[in-house]
């Protein structure tokens, strides 16, 4: 597509506004933005709206940053943030593993060539199909989340075979941006607690199963954690449990999986988790705790999801209507909670901006809403947008690469948007738009 001329110089204020955009983002002379060298106006014309773009280089750079910060650790991208075949390729080529939580995610990844031994299967309620698929495809590790899974899984492993498993422990650490995404505390559905002895009991039973090999402990604290300290607390507790397992069973577990949850900013000024800082302090904490317990240092596994793909994605919508009701300016776009349920689910705040043209008018507080038939379909409340915003304009929402399309629905039969990869001034379709024909293909009774 378009080849770009060097971007005009960006002043400090404008640069700060683009802080949450992919690093390749540039401002074009006409007022549009380009990501991966592709002007967003052109992208909208070519693929129609709403459309999601993924900046391939941004994804790869983020994968490399994790590998550089944690050269000895296993980094597994959490597929539930977003998965498609191209993304599985990029992540695989960058040397990461994958963390999946269904037979569907697993099959898609393996069918596209992802090595099954680099995949970890999670889930608090694994179906028989999840377990059969994992064993058939030879998944690297299965994380056991409840006692009832132990015998069921062991019985499904073929005679003479052994499946590597981990056990998900509740570390009793409260962290994460919202109750719905806090998974490290006692009062949620994931994992087994040490406080009531559930986890210890499960570990003893796993160690008794000749067809299961326990490689280590797993915990995941939650999502959008910007502070390193909860991870350090979790490390100390997990090492304490490793020491008790050695005392009770004489077994040294070689792996410790600390899950994901690393925060990214959604709006300028918000904090990111400092990944190199996390690496440094985790290593120090782990070495110190293991030395005190006279344990060998286990190999770390990490499972970032959002921090790999979130900031690499941008959603582009077209404005369908602008009106003022009781003093509030509403700008309605051609997508909404059907492609991004996060504001409705967790009250997440975004910073949409006008793209495709420049505006010389002042900003005014505007509430960006979607097109779904629900008053709760609000994408961004009271955000500054130009006063001359009008139908036909394009609005772009940065940090749209994680937990948007992976949680999208066919509400109101609007159809899910396409995903387009951008880079080096080119774009290519990764996932096409969902059509009425797709919906009708499933609707087979009368
Ligand atoms: C969701 C999840 C992750 C990834 O969380 P992010 O906040 O996207 O980093 C990692 N591990 C497990 C077990 C999860 O459930």
Coordinates of C-alpha atoms and ligand atoms in Angstrom, one line a residue:
X1 CA 0.0 0.0 0.0
X2 CA 1.2 3.5 0.9
X3 CA 4.9 4.2 1.5
X4 CA 5.3 7.1 3.9
X5 CA 7.4 10.1 3.9
X6 CA 9.3 10.8 7.2
X7 CA 6.8 11.9 9.9
X8 CA 6.7 15.5 10.8
X9 CA 8.3 16.4 14.1
X10 CA 6.0 15.7 17.0
X11 CA 5.8 18.2 19.9
X12 CA 6.0 17.0 23.5
X13 CA 2.3 17.2 24.2
X14 CA 1.4 15.3 21.1
X15 CA 4.0 12.7 21.8
X16 CA 2.6 12.1 25.3
X17 CA -0.9 11.6 23.7
X18 CA 0.5 8.9 21.5
X19 CA 2.3 7.2 24.5
X20 CA -0.2 4.3 24.6
X21 CA -0.1 3.7 20.8
X22 CA 2.1 1.2 19.0
X23 CA 5.7 2.5 18.7
X24 CA 5.4 2.7 14.9
X25 CA 2.6 5.3 15.2
X26 CA 3.2 8.5 13.2
X27 CA 1.3 11.7 12.6
X28 CA 0.7 12.4 8.9
X29 CA 0.6 15.9 7.4
X30 CA -3.2 15.8 6.8
X31 CA -4.0 15.1 10.4
X32 CA -4.4 11.3 10.1
X33 CA -2.3 8.8 12.1
X34 CA -0.4 5.8 10.5
X35 CA 0.4 2.6 12.4
X36 CA 2.9 0.2 10.9
X37 CA 3.2 2.8 8.1
X38 CA -0.5 2.4 7.1
X39 CA -2.7 5.5 7.4
X40 CA -5.8 4.7 9.4
X41 CA -8.1 6.5 7.0
X42 CA -6.9 4.3 4.2
X43 CA -7.3 1.2 6.4
X44 CA -10.9 2.1 7.1
X45 CA -11.6 2.7 3.4
X46 CA -10.0 -0.6 2.4
X47 CA -11.5 -2.9 5.0
X48 CA -14.5 -0.9 6.1
X49 CA -15.3 -0.3 9.8
X50 CA -15.2 -1.3 12.5
X51 CA -11.8 -2.8 11.9
X52 CA -9.1 -4.0 14.3
X53 CA -5.4 -3.7 13.3
X54 CA -2.5 -5.6 14.9
X55 CA 1.0 -4.1 14.6
X56 CA 3.1 -7.2 13.9
X57 CA 6.4 -5.6 14.9
X58 CA 4.9 -4.3 18.2
X59 CA 3.9 -7.9 19.1
X60 CA 7.3 -9.3 18.2
X61 CA 9.1 -6.5 20.0
X62 CA 7.1 -7.3 23.2
X63 CA 7.9 -11.0 22.9
X64 CA 11.6 -10.2 22.5
X65 CA 11.5 -7.8 25.5
X66 CA 10.2 -10.7 27.7
X67 CA 12.8 -13.1 26.4
X68 CA 15.6 -10.5 27.0
X69 CA 14.4 -9.8 30.5
X70 CA 13.9 -13.5 31.4
X71 CA 16.5 -15.4 29.4
X72 CA 16.2 -18.5 31.5
X73 CA 12.5 -18.5 32.0
X74 CA 9.7 -20.1 29.9
X75 CA 7.5 -17.4 28.5
X76 CA 4.0 -18.6 27.5
X77 CA 1.7 -16.1 25.8
X78 CA -1.8 -16.4 27.3
X79 CA -3.9 -17.1 24.2
X80 CA -7.1 -16.0 25.9
X81 CA -6.0 -12.4 25.4
X82 CA -6.3 -12.9 21.6
X83 CA -5.5 -15.8 19.3
X84 CA -5.5 -16.3 15.5
X85 CA -3.2 -18.3 13.3
X86 CA -0.9 -15.5 12.4
X87 CA -0.5 -14.5 16.0
X88 CA 0.3 -18.1 16.9
X89 CA 3.1 -18.0 14.2
X90 CA 4.6 -14.7 15.4
X91 CA 4.7 -15.9 19.0
X92 CA 6.1 -19.3 18.0
X93 CA 8.8 -17.7 15.9
X94 CA 9.8 -15.4 18.7
X95 CA 10.4 -18.5 20.9
X96 CA 7.5 -18.2 23.3
X97 CA 5.2 -21.0 24.4
X98 CA 1.5 -20.8 24.6
X99 CA -1.0 -21.0 27.5
X100 CA -4.5 -22.1 26.4
X101 CA -7.7 -22.9 28.3
X102 CA -9.8 -24.9 25.9
X103 CA -9.7 -27.6 23.3
X104 CA -10.5 -24.9 20.8
X105 CA -7.5 -22.7 21.5
X106 CA -5.3 -25.8 21.7
X107 CA -6.5 -27.3 18.4
X108 CA -6.2 -23.9 16.6
X109 CA -2.6 -23.5 17.8
X110 CA -1.5 -27.0 17.0
X111 CA -3.3 -27.1 13.6
X112 CA -1.3 -24.0 12.7
X113 CA 2.0 -25.7 13.6
X114 CA 2.5 -24.6 17.2
X115 CA 4.6 -27.3 18.9
X116 CA 2.3 -29.0 21.5
X117 CA 5.1 -29.5 24.0
X118 CA 5.4 -25.7 24.3
X119 CA 1.7 -25.4 25.3
X120 CA 0.2 -25.4 28.8
X121 CA -3.5 -26.2 29.3
X122 CA -5.3 -24.4 32.1
X123 CA -8.9 -24.2 33.2
X124 CA -11.0 -24.5 36.3
X125 CA -13.5 -26.7 34.6
X126 CA -11.8 -28.8 31.9
X127 CA -14.3 -30.8 29.8
X128 CA -13.6 -34.4 28.8
X129 CA -13.0 -33.0 25.3
X130 CA -10.3 -30.5 26.7
X131 CA -8.5 -33.4 28.4
X132 CA -8.8 -35.8 25.5
X133 CA -7.5 -33.2 23.0
X134 CA -4.6 -32.2 25.3
X135 CA -3.5 -35.9 25.6
X136 CA -4.0 -36.7 22.0
X137 CA -2.0 -33.7 20.8
X138 CA 0.7 -34.2 23.4
X139 CA 0.4 -30.9 25.3
X140 CA 3.5 -30.0 27.4
X141 CA 1.8 -29.4 30.7
X142 CA -1.7 -29.6 32.2
X143 CA -2.4 -27.3 35.2
X144 CA -4.6 -29.2 37.7
X145 CA -7.2 -26.8 39.2
X146 CA -9.3 -29.1 41.4
X147 CA -9.0 -32.4 43.2
X148 CA -11.6 -34.1 41.0
X149 CA -9.4 -33.6 38.0
X150 CA -6.6 -35.8 39.3
X151 CA -8.1 -39.3 38.9
X152 CA -10.0 -38.3 35.8
X153 CA -6.8 -37.1 34.1
X154 CA -4.7 -40.0 35.3
X155 CA -7.4 -42.5 34.0
X156 CA -7.3 -40.8 30.6
X157 CA -3.5 -41.1 30.2
X158 CA -2.6 -44.1 28.1
X159 CA -0.9 -47.1 29.9
X160 CA 2.9 -46.7 29.9
X161 CA 2.6 -42.9 29.3
X162 CA 3.2 -40.0 31.7
X163 CA 1.7 -36.6 31.5
X164 CA 3.5 -33.6 33.0
X165 CA 1.2 -31.6 35.2
X166 CA 1.4 -28.5 37.5
X167 CA -0.9 -27.7 40.3
X168 CA -2.7 -24.3 40.6
X169 CA -2.4 -22.9 44.1
X170 CA -4.2 -19.9 45.5
X171 CA -1.4 -17.7 46.9
X172 CA -3.7 -15.6 49.0
X173 CA -2.5 -12.3 47.4
X174 CA -5.0 -9.7 46.4
X175 CA -3.9 -7.8 43.3
X176 CA -5.5 -6.7 40.0
X177 CA -7.6 -3.8 38.8
X178 CA -11.1 -5.2 39.4
X179 CA -12.8 -8.0 41.3
X180 CA -13.6 -9.9 38.1
X181 CA -10.0 -10.2 37.2
X182 CA -8.5 -10.9 40.7
X183 CA -7.6 -14.6 40.9
X184 CA -5.0 -14.7 43.7
X185 CA -7.5 -14.6 46.6
X186 CA -9.3 -17.3 48.5
X187 CA -12.8 -16.2 47.5
X188 CA -12.7 -16.9 43.7
X189 CA -13.1 -20.0 41.6
X190 CA -9.5 -20.7 40.5
X191 CA -7.0 -23.0 42.1
X192 CA -6.7 -24.7 45.5
X193 CA -5.9 -23.1 48.8
X194 CA -3.1 -24.0 51.2
X195 CA -5.0 -22.4 54.1
X196 CA -7.4 -25.3 54.3
X197 CA -5.0 -28.0 53.2
X198 CA -6.7 -28.6 49.9
X199 CA -3.6 -27.9 47.8
X200 CA -1.4 -30.1 50.0
X201 CA -3.9 -32.9 49.8
X202 CA -4.1 -32.6 46.0
X203 CA -0.3 -32.6 45.7
X204 CA 0.0 -35.8 47.7
X205 CA -2.6 -37.4 45.4
X206 CA -0.9 -36.3 42.3
X207 CA 2.5 -37.6 43.5
X208 CA 0.7 -41.0 44.0
X209 CA -0.4 -41.2 40.4
X210 CA 2.2 -43.2 38.3
X211 CA 0.7 -41.7 35.1
X212 CA 1.2 -38.1 36.2
X213 CA 4.5 -36.3 36.8
X214 CA 4.2 -33.1 38.9
X215 CA 6.7 -30.6 37.5
X216 CA 5.8 -27.6 39.8
X217 CA 3.4 -25.1 41.2
X218 CA 1.4 -22.5 39.4
X219 CA -0.3 -19.4 40.5
X220 CA -1.9 -16.4 38.7
X221 CA -2.7 -13.4 40.8
X222 CA -5.0 -11.5 38.4
X223 CA -4.8 -8.9 35.7
X224 CA -3.6 -5.3 35.3
X225 CA -1.1 -5.5 38.1
X226 CA 1.3 -2.5 37.9
X227 CA 3.2 -3.2 41.1
X228 CA 6.0 -5.8 41.4
X229 CA 5.4 -6.5 45.1
X230 CA 2.4 -8.9 44.8
X231 CA 4.6 -11.1 42.7
X232 CA 7.4 -11.1 45.3
X233 CA 4.9 -12.1 48.0
X234 CA 3.6 -14.9 45.8
X235 CA 7.2 -16.1 45.2
X236 CA 7.9 -16.3 48.9
X237 CA 4.7 -18.2 49.6
X238 CA 5.3 -20.6 46.7
X239 CA 8.8 -21.3 47.8
X240 CA 7.5 -22.0 51.3
X241 CA 5.1 -24.6 49.8
X242 CA 7.9 -26.1 47.7
X243 CA 9.9 -26.5 50.9
X244 CA 7.0 -28.2 52.7
X245 CA 6.5 -30.5 49.7
X246 CA 10.2 -31.6 50.0
X247 CA 9.8 -32.2 53.8
X248 CA 6.6 -34.2 53.4
X249 CA 7.3 -36.1 50.3
X250 CA 11.1 -35.8 49.7
X251 CA 10.3 -34.4 46.2
X252 CA 12.0 -31.4 44.6
X253 CA 9.7 -29.7 42.1
X254 CA 11.7 -28.1 39.3
X255 CA 9.3 -25.5 38.0
X256 CA 7.4 -22.4 39.3
X257 CA 4.8 -20.7 37.1
X258 CA 3.8 -17.2 38.2
X259 CA 1.1 -16.7 35.6
X260 CA 0.6 -13.3 34.0
X261 CA -1.3 -10.1 34.8
X262 CA 1.3 -7.5 33.9
X263 CA -0.4 -4.1 33.5
X264 CA -0.3 -2.0 30.4
X265 CA -1.5 1.6 30.3
X266 CA -4.8 2.3 28.5
X267 CA -4.6 6.1 28.8
X268 CA -1.6 8.4 28.8
X269 CA -0.2 8.7 32.3
X270 CA -1.3 5.3 33.5
X271 CA 1.3 2.9 34.8
X272 CA 2.8 -0.2 33.1
X273 CA 4.4 -3.0 35.0
X274 CA 8.1 -2.6 34.6
X275 CA 9.1 -5.9 33.0
X276 CA 12.9 -5.7 33.4
X277 CA 12.4 -4.5 37.0
X278 CA 10.1 -7.5 37.6
X279 CA 12.8 -9.8 36.2
X280 CA 15.5 -8.3 38.5
X281 CA 13.5 -8.4 41.6
X282 CA 11.9 -11.8 41.0
X283 CA 15.3 -13.3 40.5
X284 CA 16.7 -11.8 43.7
X285 CA 13.6 -12.8 45.7
X286 CA 13.6 -16.3 44.3
X287 CA 17.3 -16.8 45.0
X288 CA 17.0 -15.5 48.5
X289 CA 13.9 -17.5 49.4
X290 CA 15.4 -20.7 48.0
X291 CA 18.7 -20.2 49.7
X292 CA 16.9 -19.7 53.0
X293 CA 14.9 -22.9 52.5
X294 CA 17.9 -24.7 51.1
X295 CA 16.1 -25.4 47.9
X296 CA 17.5 -25.4 44.3
X297 CA 16.1 -22.4 42.4
X298 CA 13.2 -23.7 40.2
X299 CA 12.9 -22.6 36.6
X300 CA 10.4 -19.8 36.2
X301 CA 7.5 -19.8 33.8
X302 CA 5.5 -16.7 33.0
X303 CA 2.3 -16.2 31.1
X304 CA 1.8 -12.6 29.9
X305 CA -1.2 -12.1 27.7
X306 CA -2.3 -8.4 27.6
X307 CA 1.3 -7.1 27.8
X308 CA 2.1 -8.9 24.5
X309 CA -0.9 -8.1 22.3
X310 CA -2.9 -5.3 24.1
X311 CA -0.8 -2.3 23.0
X312 CA -0.2 -3.8 19.5
X313 CA -3.9 -3.5 18.6
X314 CA -6.0 -0.5 17.6
X315 CA -9.8 -0.5 16.9
X316 CA -11.1 1.9 14.2
X317 CA -14.7 2.9 14.2
X318 CA -16.8 5.2 12.1
X319 CA -19.1 7.7 13.8
X320 CA -22.7 7.1 12.9
X321 CA -24.4 9.9 14.9
X322 CA -23.6 12.8 17.2
X323 CA -26.2 14.3 19.4
X324 CA -26.7 16.2 22.7
X325 CA -29.1 14.9 25.3
X326 CA -29.5 16.7 28.6
X327 CA -26.1 18.3 28.3
X328 CA -24.2 15.2 27.3
X329 CA -22.7 14.9 23.9
X330 CA -23.1 11.4 22.6
X331 CA -21.0 10.1 19.6
X332 CA -22.3 6.7 18.5
X333 CA -19.9 4.5 16.5
X334 CA -20.5 1.4 14.4
X335 CA -19.2 -1.1 17.0
X336 CA -19.5 -1.3 20.7
X337 CA -19.8 -3.8 23.5
X338 CA -20.2 -6.6 20.9
X339 CA -16.5 -6.1 20.0
X340 CA -15.2 -4.6 23.2
X341 CA -17.2 -5.7 26.3
X342 CA -14.5 -4.5 28.8
X343 CA -15.9 -1.0 29.7
X344 CA -19.3 -2.7 30.5
X345 CA -17.7 -5.6 32.4
X346 CA -14.9 -3.9 34.3
X347 CA -15.5 -0.2 33.9
X348 CA -12.3 0.1 31.9
X349 CA -11.5 3.6 30.6
X350 CA -10.1 4.3 27.1
X351 CA -8.7 7.3 25.3
X352 CA -10.3 7.3 21.8
X353 CA -9.2 9.9 19.3
X354 CA -10.2 11.4 16.0
X355 CA -8.2 10.0 13.0
X356 CA -8.5 10.4 9.3
X357 CA -8.5 14.2 9.4
X358 CA -7.4 17.1 11.4
X359 CA -9.7 19.3 13.4
X360 CA -9.1 22.9 14.4
X361 CA -12.0 23.1 16.8
X362 CA -11.6 22.9 20.6
X363 CA -12.2 19.6 22.4
X364 CA -15.3 19.1 24.4
X365 CA -16.3 16.3 26.8
X366 CA -18.0 13.6 24.6
X367 CA -19.3 10.2 25.5
X368 CA -18.5 7.6 22.9
X369 CA -21.2 4.9 22.8
X370 CA -21.7 1.8 20.6
X371 CA -24.6 0.8 18.4
X372 CA -26.0 -2.1 20.5
X373 CA -29.5 -1.9 22.0
X374 CA -28.4 -1.4 25.6
X375 CA -27.9 1.8 27.5
X376 CA -24.8 0.3 29.1
X377 CA -23.1 0.1 25.7
X378 CA -20.6 2.9 26.5
X379 CA -17.1 2.7 25.1
X380 CA -15.7 5.9 26.7
X381 CA -17.4 8.4 29.0
X382 CA -16.6 12.1 29.0
X383 CA -13.5 12.0 26.8
X384 CA -12.2 15.1 25.1
X385 CA -13.0 15.0 21.4
X386 CA -13.2 17.9 18.8
X387 CA -16.5 19.9 18.9
X388 CA -16.9 19.5 15.2
X389 CA -17.0 15.7 15.4
X390 CA -19.6 14.5 12.9
X391 CA -21.1 11.4 11.3
X392 CA -18.6 9.9 8.9
X393 CA -15.6 10.7 11.1
X394 CA -13.2 8.0 12.3
X395 CA -12.5 7.3 15.9
X396 CA -9.6 5.0 16.9
X397 CA -9.2 3.3 20.3
X398 CA -5.7 2.3 21.1
X399 CA -4.7 -0.7 23.3
X400 CA -7.3 -2.8 21.6
X401 CA -5.3 -6.0 21.0
X402 CA -6.2 -8.0 24.1
X403 CA -9.6 -9.0 25.5
X404 CA -11.6 -7.3 22.8
X405 CA -12.2 -9.7 20.0
X406 CA -11.4 -12.7 22.2
X407 CA -14.5 -11.7 24.2
X408 CA -16.6 -10.4 21.3
X409 CA -20.1 -11.5 20.7
X410 CA -22.7 -11.6 17.9
X411 CA -25.1 -9.4 20.0
X412 CA -27.7 -7.8 17.8
X413 CA -26.2 -9.8 14.9
X414 CA -23.9 -7.0 14.1
X415 CA -21.1 -9.4 13.2
X416 CA -17.5 -9.4 14.6
X417 CA -15.0 -7.0 12.9
X418 CA -12.0 -8.2 10.9
X419 CA -8.4 -8.2 12.1
X420 CA -5.8 -6.7 9.8
X421 CA -2.0 -7.0 10.3
X422 CA 0.0 -3.9 9.6
X423 CA 3.7 -3.3 9.2
X424 CA 6.2 -1.7 6.8
X425 CA 3.5 0.3 5.1
X426 CA 1.5 -2.8 4.2
X427 CA -1.7 -4.4 5.5
X428 CA -3.1 -7.8 5.2
X429 CA -6.3 -9.4 6.4
X430 CA -5.8 -12.0 9.1
X431 CA -9.4 -12.6 10.2
X432 CA -12.3 -11.6 7.9
X433 CA -15.4 -9.8 9.0
X434 CA -18.2 -12.0 10.3
X435 CA -21.2 -11.9 7.9
X436 CA -24.8 -12.7 8.1
X437 CA -24.0 -15.8 6.1
X438 CA -21.8 -17.0 8.9
X439 CA -24.6 -16.5 11.4
X440 CA -27.1 -18.2 9.2
X441 CA -24.9 -21.2 8.6
X442 CA -25.3 -22.2 12.2
X443 CA -29.1 -21.4 12.4
X444 CA -30.3 -24.7 10.8
X445 CA -33.7 -25.5 12.3
X446 CA -37.2 -24.2 11.5
Ligands
LIG1 C1 -5.6 -14.6 32.0 C2 -4.4 -15.4 32.4 C3 -3.2 -15.0 32.1 C4 -2.9 -13.7 31.3 O1 -3.3 -12.6 32.0 P1 -2.9 -11.1 31.5 O2 -3.5 -10.2 32.4 O3 -3.4 -11.0 30.1 O4 -1.4 -11.1 31.5 C5 -2.1 -15.8 32.4 N1 -2.3 -17.0 33.1 C6 -3.5 -17.4 33.4 C7 -3.7 -18.7 34.1 C8 -4.6 -16.6 33.1 O5 -5.9 -17.1 33.4

